[in-house]
Coordinates of C-alpha atoms and ligand atoms in Angstrom, one line a residue:
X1 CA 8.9 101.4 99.4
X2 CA 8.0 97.7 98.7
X3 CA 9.1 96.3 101.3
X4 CA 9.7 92.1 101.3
X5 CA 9.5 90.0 104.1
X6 CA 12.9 88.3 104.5
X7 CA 11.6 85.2 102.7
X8 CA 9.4 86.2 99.8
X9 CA 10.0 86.4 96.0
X10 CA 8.9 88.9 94.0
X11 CA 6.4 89.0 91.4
X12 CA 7.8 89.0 88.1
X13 CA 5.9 91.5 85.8
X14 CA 6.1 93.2 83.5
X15 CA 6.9 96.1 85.8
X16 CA 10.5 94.4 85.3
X17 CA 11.0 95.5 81.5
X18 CA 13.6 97.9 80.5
X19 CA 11.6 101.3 78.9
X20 CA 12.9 99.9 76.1
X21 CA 11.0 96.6 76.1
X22 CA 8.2 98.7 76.9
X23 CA 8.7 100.9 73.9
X24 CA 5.8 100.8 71.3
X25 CA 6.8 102.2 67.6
X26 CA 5.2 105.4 67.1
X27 CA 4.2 105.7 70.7
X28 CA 4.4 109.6 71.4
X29 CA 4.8 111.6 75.1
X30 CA 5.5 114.5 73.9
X31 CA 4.4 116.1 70.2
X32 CA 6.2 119.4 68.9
X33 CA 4.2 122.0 67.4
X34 CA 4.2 122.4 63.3
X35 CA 7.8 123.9 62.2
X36 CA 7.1 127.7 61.0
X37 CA 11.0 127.7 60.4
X38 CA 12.7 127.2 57.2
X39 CA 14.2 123.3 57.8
X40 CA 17.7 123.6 57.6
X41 CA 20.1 120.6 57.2
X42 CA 23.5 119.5 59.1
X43 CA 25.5 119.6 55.3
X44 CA 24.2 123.4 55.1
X45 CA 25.3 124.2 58.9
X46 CA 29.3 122.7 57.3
X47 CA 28.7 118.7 58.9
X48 CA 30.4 117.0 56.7
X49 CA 28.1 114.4 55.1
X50 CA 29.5 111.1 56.7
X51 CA 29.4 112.7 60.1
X52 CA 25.5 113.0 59.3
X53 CA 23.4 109.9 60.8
X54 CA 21.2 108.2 58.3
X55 CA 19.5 105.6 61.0
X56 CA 16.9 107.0 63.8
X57 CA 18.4 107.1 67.0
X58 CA 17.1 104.2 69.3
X59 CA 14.8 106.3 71.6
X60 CA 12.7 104.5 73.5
X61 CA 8.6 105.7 72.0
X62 CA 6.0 105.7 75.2
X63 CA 3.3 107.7 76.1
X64 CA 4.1 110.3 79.3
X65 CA 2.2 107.8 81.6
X66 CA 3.7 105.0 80.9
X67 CA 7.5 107.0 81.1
X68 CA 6.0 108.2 84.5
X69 CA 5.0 104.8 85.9
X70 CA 8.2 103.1 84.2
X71 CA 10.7 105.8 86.2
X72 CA 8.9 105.9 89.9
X73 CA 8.2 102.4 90.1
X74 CA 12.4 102.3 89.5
X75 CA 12.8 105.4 91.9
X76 CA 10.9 103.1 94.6
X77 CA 13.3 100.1 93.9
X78 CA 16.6 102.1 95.7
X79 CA 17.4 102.6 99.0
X80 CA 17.4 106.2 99.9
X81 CA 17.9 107.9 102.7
X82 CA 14.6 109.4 102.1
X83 CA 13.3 106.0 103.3
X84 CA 15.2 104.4 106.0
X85 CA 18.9 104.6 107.7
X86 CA 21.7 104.3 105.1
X87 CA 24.6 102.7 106.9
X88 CA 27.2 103.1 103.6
X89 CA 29.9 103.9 105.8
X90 CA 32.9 106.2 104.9
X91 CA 30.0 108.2 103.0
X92 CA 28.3 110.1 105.6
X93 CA 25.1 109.3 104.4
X94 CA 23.2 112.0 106.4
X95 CA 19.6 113.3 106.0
X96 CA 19.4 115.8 103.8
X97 CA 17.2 118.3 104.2
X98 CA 14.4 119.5 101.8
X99 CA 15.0 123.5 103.0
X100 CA 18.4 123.0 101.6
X101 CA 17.5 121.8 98.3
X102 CA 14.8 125.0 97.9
X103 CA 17.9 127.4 99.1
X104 CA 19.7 126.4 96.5
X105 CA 16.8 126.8 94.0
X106 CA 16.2 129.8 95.3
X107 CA 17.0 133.9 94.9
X108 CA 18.1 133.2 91.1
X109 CA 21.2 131.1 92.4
X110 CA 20.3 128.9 89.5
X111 CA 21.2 131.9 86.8
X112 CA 24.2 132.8 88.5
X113 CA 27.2 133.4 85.7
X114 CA 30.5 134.5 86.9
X115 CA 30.8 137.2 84.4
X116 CA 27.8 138.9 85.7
X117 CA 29.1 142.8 87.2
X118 CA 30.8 142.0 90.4
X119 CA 27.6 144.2 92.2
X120 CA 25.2 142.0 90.7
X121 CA 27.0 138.6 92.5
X122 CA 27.3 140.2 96.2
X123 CA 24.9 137.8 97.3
X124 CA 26.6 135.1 96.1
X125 CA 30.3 135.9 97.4
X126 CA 28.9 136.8 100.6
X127 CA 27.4 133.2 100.5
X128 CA 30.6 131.9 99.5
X129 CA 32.9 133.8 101.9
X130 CA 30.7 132.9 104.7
X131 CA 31.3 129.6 103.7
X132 CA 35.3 129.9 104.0
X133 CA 35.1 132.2 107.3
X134 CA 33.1 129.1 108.8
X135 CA 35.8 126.2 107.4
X136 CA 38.4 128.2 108.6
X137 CA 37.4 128.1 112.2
X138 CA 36.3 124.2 112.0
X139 CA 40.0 123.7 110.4
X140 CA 41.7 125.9 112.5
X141 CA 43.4 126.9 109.4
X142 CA 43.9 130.3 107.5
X143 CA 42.5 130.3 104.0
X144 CA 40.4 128.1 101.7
X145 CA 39.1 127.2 98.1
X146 CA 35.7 126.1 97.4
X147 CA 36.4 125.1 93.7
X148 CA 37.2 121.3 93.8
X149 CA 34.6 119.4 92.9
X150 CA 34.9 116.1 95.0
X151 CA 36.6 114.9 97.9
X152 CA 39.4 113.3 95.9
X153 CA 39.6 116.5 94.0
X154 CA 40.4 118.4 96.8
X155 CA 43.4 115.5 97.7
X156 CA 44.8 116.4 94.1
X157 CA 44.7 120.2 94.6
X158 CA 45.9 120.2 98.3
X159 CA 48.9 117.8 96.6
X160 CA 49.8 120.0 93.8
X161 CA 50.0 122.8 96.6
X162 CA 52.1 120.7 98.4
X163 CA 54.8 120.0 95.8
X164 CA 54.5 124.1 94.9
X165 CA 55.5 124.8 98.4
X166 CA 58.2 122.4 97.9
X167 CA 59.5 123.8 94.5
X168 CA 58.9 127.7 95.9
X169 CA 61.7 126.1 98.1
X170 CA 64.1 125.1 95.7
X171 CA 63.6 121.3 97.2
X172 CA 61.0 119.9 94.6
X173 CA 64.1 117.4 93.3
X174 CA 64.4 115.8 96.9
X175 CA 61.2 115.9 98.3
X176 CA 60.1 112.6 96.9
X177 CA 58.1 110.8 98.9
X178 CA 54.4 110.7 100.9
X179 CA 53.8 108.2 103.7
X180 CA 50.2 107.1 103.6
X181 CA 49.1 104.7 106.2
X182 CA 48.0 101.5 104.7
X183 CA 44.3 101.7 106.0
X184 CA 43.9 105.0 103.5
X185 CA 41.3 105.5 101.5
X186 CA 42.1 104.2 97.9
X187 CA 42.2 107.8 96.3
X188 CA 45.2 108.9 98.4
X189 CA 48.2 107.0 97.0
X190 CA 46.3 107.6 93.4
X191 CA 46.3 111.3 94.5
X192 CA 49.6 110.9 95.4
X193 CA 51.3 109.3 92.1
X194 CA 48.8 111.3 90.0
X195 CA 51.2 114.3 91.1
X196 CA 54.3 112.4 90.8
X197 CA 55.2 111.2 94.6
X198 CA 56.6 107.9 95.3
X199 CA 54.2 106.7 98.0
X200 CA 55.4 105.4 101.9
X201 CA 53.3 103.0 103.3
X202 CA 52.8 103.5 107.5
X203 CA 51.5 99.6 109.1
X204 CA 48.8 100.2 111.3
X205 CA 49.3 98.8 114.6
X206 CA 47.2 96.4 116.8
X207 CA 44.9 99.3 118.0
X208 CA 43.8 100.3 114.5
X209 CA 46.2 103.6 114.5
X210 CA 49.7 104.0 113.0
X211 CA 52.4 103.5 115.7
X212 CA 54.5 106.7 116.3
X213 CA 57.7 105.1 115.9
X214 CA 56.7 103.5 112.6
X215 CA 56.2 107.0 111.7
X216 CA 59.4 108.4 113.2
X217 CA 61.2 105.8 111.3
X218 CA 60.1 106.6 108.1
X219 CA 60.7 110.4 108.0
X220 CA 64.0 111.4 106.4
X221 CA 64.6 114.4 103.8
X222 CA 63.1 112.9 101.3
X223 CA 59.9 113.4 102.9
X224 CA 57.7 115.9 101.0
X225 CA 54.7 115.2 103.3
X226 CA 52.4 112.8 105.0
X227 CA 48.6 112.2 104.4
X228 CA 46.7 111.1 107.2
X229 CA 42.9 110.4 107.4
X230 CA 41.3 111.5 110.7
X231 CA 39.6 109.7 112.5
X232 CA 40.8 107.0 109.8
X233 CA 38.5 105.0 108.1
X234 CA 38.7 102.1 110.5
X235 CA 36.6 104.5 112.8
X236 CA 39.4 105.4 115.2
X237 CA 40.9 108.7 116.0
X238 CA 44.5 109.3 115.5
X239 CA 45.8 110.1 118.4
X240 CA 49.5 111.6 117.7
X241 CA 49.1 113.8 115.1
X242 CA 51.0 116.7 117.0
X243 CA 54.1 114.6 117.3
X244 CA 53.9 113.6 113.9
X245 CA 53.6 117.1 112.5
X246 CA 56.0 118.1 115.1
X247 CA 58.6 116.0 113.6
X248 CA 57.5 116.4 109.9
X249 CA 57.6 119.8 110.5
X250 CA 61.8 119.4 111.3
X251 CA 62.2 117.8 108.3
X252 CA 60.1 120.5 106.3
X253 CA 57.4 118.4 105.0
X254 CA 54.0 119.2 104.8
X255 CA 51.1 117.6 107.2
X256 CA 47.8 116.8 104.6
X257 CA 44.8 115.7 106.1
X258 CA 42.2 113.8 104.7
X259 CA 39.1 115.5 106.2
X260 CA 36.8 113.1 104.8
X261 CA 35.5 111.8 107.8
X262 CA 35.3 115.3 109.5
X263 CA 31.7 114.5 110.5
X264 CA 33.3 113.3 114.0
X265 CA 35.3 115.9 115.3
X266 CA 33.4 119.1 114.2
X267 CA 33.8 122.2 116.6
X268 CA 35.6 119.8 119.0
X269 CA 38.9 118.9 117.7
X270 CA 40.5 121.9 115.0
X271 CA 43.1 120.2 112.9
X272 CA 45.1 122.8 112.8
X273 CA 45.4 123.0 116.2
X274 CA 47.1 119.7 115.6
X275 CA 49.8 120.8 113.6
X276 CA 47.8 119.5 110.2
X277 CA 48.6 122.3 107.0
X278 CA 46.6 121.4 104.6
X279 CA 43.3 119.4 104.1
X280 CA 40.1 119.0 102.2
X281 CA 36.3 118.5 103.5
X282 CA 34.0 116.7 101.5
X283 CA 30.9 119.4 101.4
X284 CA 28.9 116.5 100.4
X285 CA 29.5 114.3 103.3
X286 CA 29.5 116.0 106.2
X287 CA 27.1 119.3 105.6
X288 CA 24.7 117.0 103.5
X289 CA 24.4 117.0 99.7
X290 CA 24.5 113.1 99.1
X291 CA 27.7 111.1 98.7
X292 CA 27.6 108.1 96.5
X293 CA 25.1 109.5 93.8
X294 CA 27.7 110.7 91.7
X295 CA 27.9 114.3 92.2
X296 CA 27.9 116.4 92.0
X297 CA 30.0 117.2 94.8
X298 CA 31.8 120.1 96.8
X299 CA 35.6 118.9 98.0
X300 CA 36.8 122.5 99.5
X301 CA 40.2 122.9 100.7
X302 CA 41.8 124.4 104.3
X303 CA 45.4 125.4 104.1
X304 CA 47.6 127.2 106.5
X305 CA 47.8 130.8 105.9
X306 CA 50.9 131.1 104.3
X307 CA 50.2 128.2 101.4
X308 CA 47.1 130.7 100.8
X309 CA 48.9 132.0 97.6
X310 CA 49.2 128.8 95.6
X311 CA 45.4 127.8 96.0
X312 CA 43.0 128.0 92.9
X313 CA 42.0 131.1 91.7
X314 CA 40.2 132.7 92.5
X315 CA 39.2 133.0 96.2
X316 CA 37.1 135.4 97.7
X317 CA 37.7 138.6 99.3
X318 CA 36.0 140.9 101.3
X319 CA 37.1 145.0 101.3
X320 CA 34.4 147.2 104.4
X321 CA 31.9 147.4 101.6
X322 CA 32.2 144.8 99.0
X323 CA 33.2 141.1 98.0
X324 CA 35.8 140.8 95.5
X325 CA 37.5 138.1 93.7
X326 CA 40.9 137.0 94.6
X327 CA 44.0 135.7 92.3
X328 CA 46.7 134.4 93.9
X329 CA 49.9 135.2 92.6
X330 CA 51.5 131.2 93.0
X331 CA 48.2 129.4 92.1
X332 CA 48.9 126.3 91.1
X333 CA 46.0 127.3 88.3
X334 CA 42.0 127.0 88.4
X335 CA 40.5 123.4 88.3
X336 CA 37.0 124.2 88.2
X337 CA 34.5 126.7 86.6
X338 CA 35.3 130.1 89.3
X339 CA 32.3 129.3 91.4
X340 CA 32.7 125.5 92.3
X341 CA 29.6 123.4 92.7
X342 CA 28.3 126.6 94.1
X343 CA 24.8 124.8 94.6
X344 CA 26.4 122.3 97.3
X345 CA 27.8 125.8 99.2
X346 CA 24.5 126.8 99.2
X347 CA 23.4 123.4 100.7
X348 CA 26.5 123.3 103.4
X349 CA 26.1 126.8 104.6
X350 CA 22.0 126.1 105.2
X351 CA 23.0 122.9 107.3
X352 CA 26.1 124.4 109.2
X353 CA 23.3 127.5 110.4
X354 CA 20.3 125.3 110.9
X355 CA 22.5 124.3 113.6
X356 CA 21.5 126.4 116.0
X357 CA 23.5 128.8 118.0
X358 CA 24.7 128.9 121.3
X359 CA 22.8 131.2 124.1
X360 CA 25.7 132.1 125.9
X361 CA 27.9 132.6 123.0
X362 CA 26.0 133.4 120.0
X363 CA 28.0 131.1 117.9
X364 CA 26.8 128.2 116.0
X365 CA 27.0 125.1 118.3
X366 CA 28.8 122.6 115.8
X367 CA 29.8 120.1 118.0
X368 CA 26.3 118.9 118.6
X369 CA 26.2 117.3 114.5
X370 CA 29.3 115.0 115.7
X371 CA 28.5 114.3 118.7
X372 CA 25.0 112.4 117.7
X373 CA 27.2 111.0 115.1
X374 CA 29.8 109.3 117.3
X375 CA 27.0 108.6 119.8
X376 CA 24.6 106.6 117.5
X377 CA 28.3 104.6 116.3
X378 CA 28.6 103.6 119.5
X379 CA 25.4 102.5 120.6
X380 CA 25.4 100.5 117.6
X381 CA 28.7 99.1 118.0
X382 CA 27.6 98.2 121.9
X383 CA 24.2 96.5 120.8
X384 CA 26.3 94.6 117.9
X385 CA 29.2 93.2 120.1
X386 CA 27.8 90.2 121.0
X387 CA 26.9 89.3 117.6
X388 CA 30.0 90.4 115.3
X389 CA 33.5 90.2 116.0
X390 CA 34.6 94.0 116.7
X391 CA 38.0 93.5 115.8
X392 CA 38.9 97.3 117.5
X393 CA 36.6 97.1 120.3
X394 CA 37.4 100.5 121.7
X395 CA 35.1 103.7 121.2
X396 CA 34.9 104.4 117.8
X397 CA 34.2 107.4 116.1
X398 CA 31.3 108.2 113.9
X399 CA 31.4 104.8 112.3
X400 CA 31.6 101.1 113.7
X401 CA 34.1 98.7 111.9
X402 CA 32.8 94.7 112.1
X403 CA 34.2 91.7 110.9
X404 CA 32.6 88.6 109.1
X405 CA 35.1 86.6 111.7
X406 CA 32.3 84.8 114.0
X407 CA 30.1 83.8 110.9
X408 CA 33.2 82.2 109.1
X409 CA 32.6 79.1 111.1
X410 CA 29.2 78.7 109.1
X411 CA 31.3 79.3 105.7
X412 CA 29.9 82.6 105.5
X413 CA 31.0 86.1 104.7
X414 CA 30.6 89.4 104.6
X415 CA 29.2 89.1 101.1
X416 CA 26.3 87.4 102.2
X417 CA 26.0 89.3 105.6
X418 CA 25.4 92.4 103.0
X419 CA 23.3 90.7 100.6
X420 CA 20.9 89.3 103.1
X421 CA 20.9 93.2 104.8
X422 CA 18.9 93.8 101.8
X423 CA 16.3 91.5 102.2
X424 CA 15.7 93.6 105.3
X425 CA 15.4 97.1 103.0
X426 CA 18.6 98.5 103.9
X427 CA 21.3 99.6 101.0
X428 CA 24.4 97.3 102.4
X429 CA 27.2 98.8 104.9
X430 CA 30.5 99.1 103.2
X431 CA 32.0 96.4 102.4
X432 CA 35.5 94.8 102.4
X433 CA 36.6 98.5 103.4
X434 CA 39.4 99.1 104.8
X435 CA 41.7 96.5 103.5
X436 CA 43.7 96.0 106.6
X437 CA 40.6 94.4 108.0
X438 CA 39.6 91.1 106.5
X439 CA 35.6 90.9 105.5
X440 CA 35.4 94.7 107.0
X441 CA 32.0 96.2 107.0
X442 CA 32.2 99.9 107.7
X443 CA 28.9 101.3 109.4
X444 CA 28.2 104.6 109.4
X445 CA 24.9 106.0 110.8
X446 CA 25.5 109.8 110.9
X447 CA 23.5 111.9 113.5
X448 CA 20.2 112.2 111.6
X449 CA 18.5 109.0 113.2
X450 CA 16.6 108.5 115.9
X451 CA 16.7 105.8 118.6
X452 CA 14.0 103.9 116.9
X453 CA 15.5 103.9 113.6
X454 CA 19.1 102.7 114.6
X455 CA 17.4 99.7 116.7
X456 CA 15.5 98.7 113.6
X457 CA 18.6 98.5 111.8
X458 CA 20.2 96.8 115.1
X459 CA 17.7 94.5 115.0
X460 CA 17.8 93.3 111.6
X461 CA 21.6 92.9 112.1
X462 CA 21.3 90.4 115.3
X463 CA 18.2 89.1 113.2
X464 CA 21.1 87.7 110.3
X465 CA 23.5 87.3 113.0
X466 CA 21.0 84.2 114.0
X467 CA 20.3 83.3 110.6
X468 CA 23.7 82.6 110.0
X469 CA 23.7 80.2 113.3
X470 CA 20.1 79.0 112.4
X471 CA 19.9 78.8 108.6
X472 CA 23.2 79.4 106.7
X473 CA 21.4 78.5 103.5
X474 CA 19.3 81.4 103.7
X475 CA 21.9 83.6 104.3
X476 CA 24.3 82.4 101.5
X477 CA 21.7 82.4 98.5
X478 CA 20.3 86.1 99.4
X479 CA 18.8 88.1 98.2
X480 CA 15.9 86.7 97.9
X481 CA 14.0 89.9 97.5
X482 CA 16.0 91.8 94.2
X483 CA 16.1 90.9 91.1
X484 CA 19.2 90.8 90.4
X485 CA 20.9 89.1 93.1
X486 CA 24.5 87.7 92.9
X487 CA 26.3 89.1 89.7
X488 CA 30.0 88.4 88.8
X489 CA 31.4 91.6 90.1
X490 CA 34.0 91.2 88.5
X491 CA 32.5 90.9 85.1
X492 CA 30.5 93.8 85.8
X493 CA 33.5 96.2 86.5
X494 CA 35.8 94.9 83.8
X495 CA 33.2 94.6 81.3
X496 CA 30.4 96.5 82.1
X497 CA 26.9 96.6 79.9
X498 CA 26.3 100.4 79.3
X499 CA 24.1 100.2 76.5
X500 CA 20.9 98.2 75.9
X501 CA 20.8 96.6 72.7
X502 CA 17.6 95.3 70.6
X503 CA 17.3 91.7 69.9
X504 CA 17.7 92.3 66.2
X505 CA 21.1 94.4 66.6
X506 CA 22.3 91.4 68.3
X507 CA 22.1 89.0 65.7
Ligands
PLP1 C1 34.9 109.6 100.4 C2 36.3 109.6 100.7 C3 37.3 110.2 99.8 C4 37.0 110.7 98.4 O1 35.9 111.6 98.3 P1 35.1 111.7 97.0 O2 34.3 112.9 97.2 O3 34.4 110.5 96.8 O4 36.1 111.9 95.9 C5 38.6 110.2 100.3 N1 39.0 109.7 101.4 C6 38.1 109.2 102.3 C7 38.6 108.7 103.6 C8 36.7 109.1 102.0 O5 35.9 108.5 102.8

């Protein structure tokens, strides 16, 4: 990557130009051989004639060179984890390994249809039952579905299986409500309402974790279920869930865990050990497969054993000699294609084994991945301390929570703190994440980086920290390395550009 010094400009060029400025009227990468077809038109194919475009569509015309120059010089203008530590944090942002991505290109997995002969997709059920044998041990829960395709996907599903357990009940009419604490994860009261809860809010307390009373004094019969995140996404663990279920449990409502952040407590703390029912695991957070590119993802979900039959069909089974698909009588109904993203499996299975096993046991060792993770949290929340307000300064998890607190006597804020990060290479921590926190920025480092690679980013942290003391102007006009720098974000989410237009459309 290019990298900037903190200070420079970049040269404007016409490296800069859209492939559409670029484009050249008849300007050819690729040519098709001579048609030695009869030509056939839409009308005789039953388009009806004003469904039939008379303009050209506005395709960008450039030679293959140029396409290829035009599309890695903007491949080299992101931040990757490819290139340096991506502290996004709530995404687990890990490394992801190449061996992985050639799995999962691998042994015709690519060609895999589900209507193929049952003998024919062995390989691929084994894969996937592997996958659910090795979630059910990290949940500490009896069955799960690897069809939901996101994180948030799998909150919906494990939801609608909530309110089925509730209607197989005969209660559906008074279980009404969710508690969510207030530091949750925007997608969990949407989840929530989507299925037609009212939603509970739980204050979090002056440690960063909901107070057990507040809890306790929420819970009545109305109570379909709680959803907790764990550790929550101020970095902390949650340290009563057994109470809380205990007491849920007396009021028959249903404990959901958002497993989201699962990266920290892998083979050492089994949620349903802790009296959780039901949760999901984002695939593509914590067993690699990027988070944040827009899929696709992998959101499977862990349910206790007796919720089993109103999961997504199908599931899969396993007889002495074969694997087999599963229906489940009180499925709530598919809501995916029968395989998942079966790709991402292939990706989480290769990073759960390359793992490593145990001498004495022979099992995978697990708990190594979240250890590093809440380890390099730490140091980085110890090296940070002195030069950010840590406004839960206890240890964290696998991410580190700051606050813009000690710059705002320079009239600066997190914005800037982020937009100045990026003068320094790094894609910005999250920002203004969890909401309970004002100025929040979530960093997450995961356990792929090195000692060397986490100071770097240490450094160029206490390196703005005394920029903000030093030269406040620097800080509040960056970036000074991007070309676009400070857009109304606003703007950009309520009316966003999607489509380039030619200077003659326009007028
Ligand atoms: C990422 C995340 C989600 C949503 O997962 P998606 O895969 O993005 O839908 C939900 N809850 C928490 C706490 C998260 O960090």
């Amino acid at each position: 990557m290019k990298r900037f010094g903190p200070t420079v400009k970049p040269i404007l060029s016409h490296e800069e130009a859209l492939i559409f400025e670029k484009s050249k009227p008849g300007r050819l990468g690729y040519s098709l051989p001579p048609l030695d077809v009869p030509e056939v038109q839409p009308q005789d194919l039953g388009v009806a004639s004003e469904q039939v475009r008379t303009d050209g569509a506005l395709f960008p015309e450039a030679s293959e060179n140029e396409l290829v120059r035009h599309f890695t010089r903007l491949s080299q203008k992101n931040c990757a984890i490819d290139l340096e530590l991506y502290p996004l944090g709530s995404c687990t942002m890990k490394y992801n390994p190449k061996i992985n991505e050639e799995l999962a290109s691998s042994f015709g997995f690519g060609d895999l249809h589900p209507f193929w002969p049952l003998n024919r997709l062995q390989p691929a059920l084994a894969i996937q039952y592997q996958i659910q044998e090795l979630l059910k041990i990290l949940t500490g829960l009896g069955a799960v579905s690897l069809q939901p395709s996101a994180g948030a996907h799998g909150e919906y599903v494990g939801i609608k299986v909530m309110r089925a357990y509730h209607r197989s009940k005969g209660q559906d009419e008074k279980k009404t409500k969710v508690l969510i604490p207030e530091s949750a994860h925007g997608t969990n009261p949407a989840t929530c309402s989507m299925v037609g809860y009212e939603i509970v809010s739980i204050p979090t307390n002056e440690k960063g974790i909901v107070e057990l009373q507040d809890v306790f004094d929420l819970i009545d019969d109305s109570t379909a279920g709680i959803m907790m995140t764990n550790p929550n996404t101020l970095g902390l663990f949650e340290t009563q869930l057994p109470q809380i279920a205990k007491r849920l449990h007396e009021v028959d409502g249903l404990f959901y865990m958002d497993g989201a952040n699962f990266n920290a407590l892998l083979g050492i703390s089994f949620p349903g050990d802790l009296g959780v029912d039901l949760m999901h695991i984002n695939l593509h957070k914590t067993f690699s497969t990027p988070h944040g590119g827009g899929g696709p993802g992998a959101g499977a979900v862990a349910v206790r054993q007796d919720l089993e039959k109103f999961l997504p069909s199908p599931l899969v089974g396993k007889t002495d000699s074969e694997y087999f698909w599963k229906e489940n009588e009180a499925s709530i109904g598919r809501v995916g294609g029968y395989f998942g993203n079966f790709s991402i499996q292939v990706r989480a299975l290769a990073y759960l084994l390359s793992i490593g096993n145990d001498p004495k046991t022979k099992s995978p060792i697990f708990r190594r991945i979240s250890e590093a993770a809440v380890l390099n949290a730490n140091y980085i929340r110890a090296r940070l301390k002195d030069y950010y307000r840590i406004p839960f300064d206890t240890i964290c998890m696998h991410e580190v929570l700051l606050s813009d607190e000690l710059q705002k006597s320079q009239k600066l804020s997190t914005q800037d703190i982020a937009k100045r990060l990026m003068d320094y290479g790094y894609h910005p921590m999250t920002v203004y994440f969890p909401l309970v926190v004002s100025g929040a920025m979530l960093i997450e480092p995961t356990e792929s980086e090195s000692k060397e690679s986490i100071d770097r980013f240490c450094e160029a942290m206490i390196s703005i920290a005394r920029e903000c003391q030093e030269n406040p102007k620097l800080v509040s006009t960056a970036p000074h390395s991007c070309f676009r720098t400070r857009p109304d974000e606003l703007l950009a989410q309520k009316k966003p550009k999607l489509r380039w237009l030619s200077e003659e459309s326009l007028h």
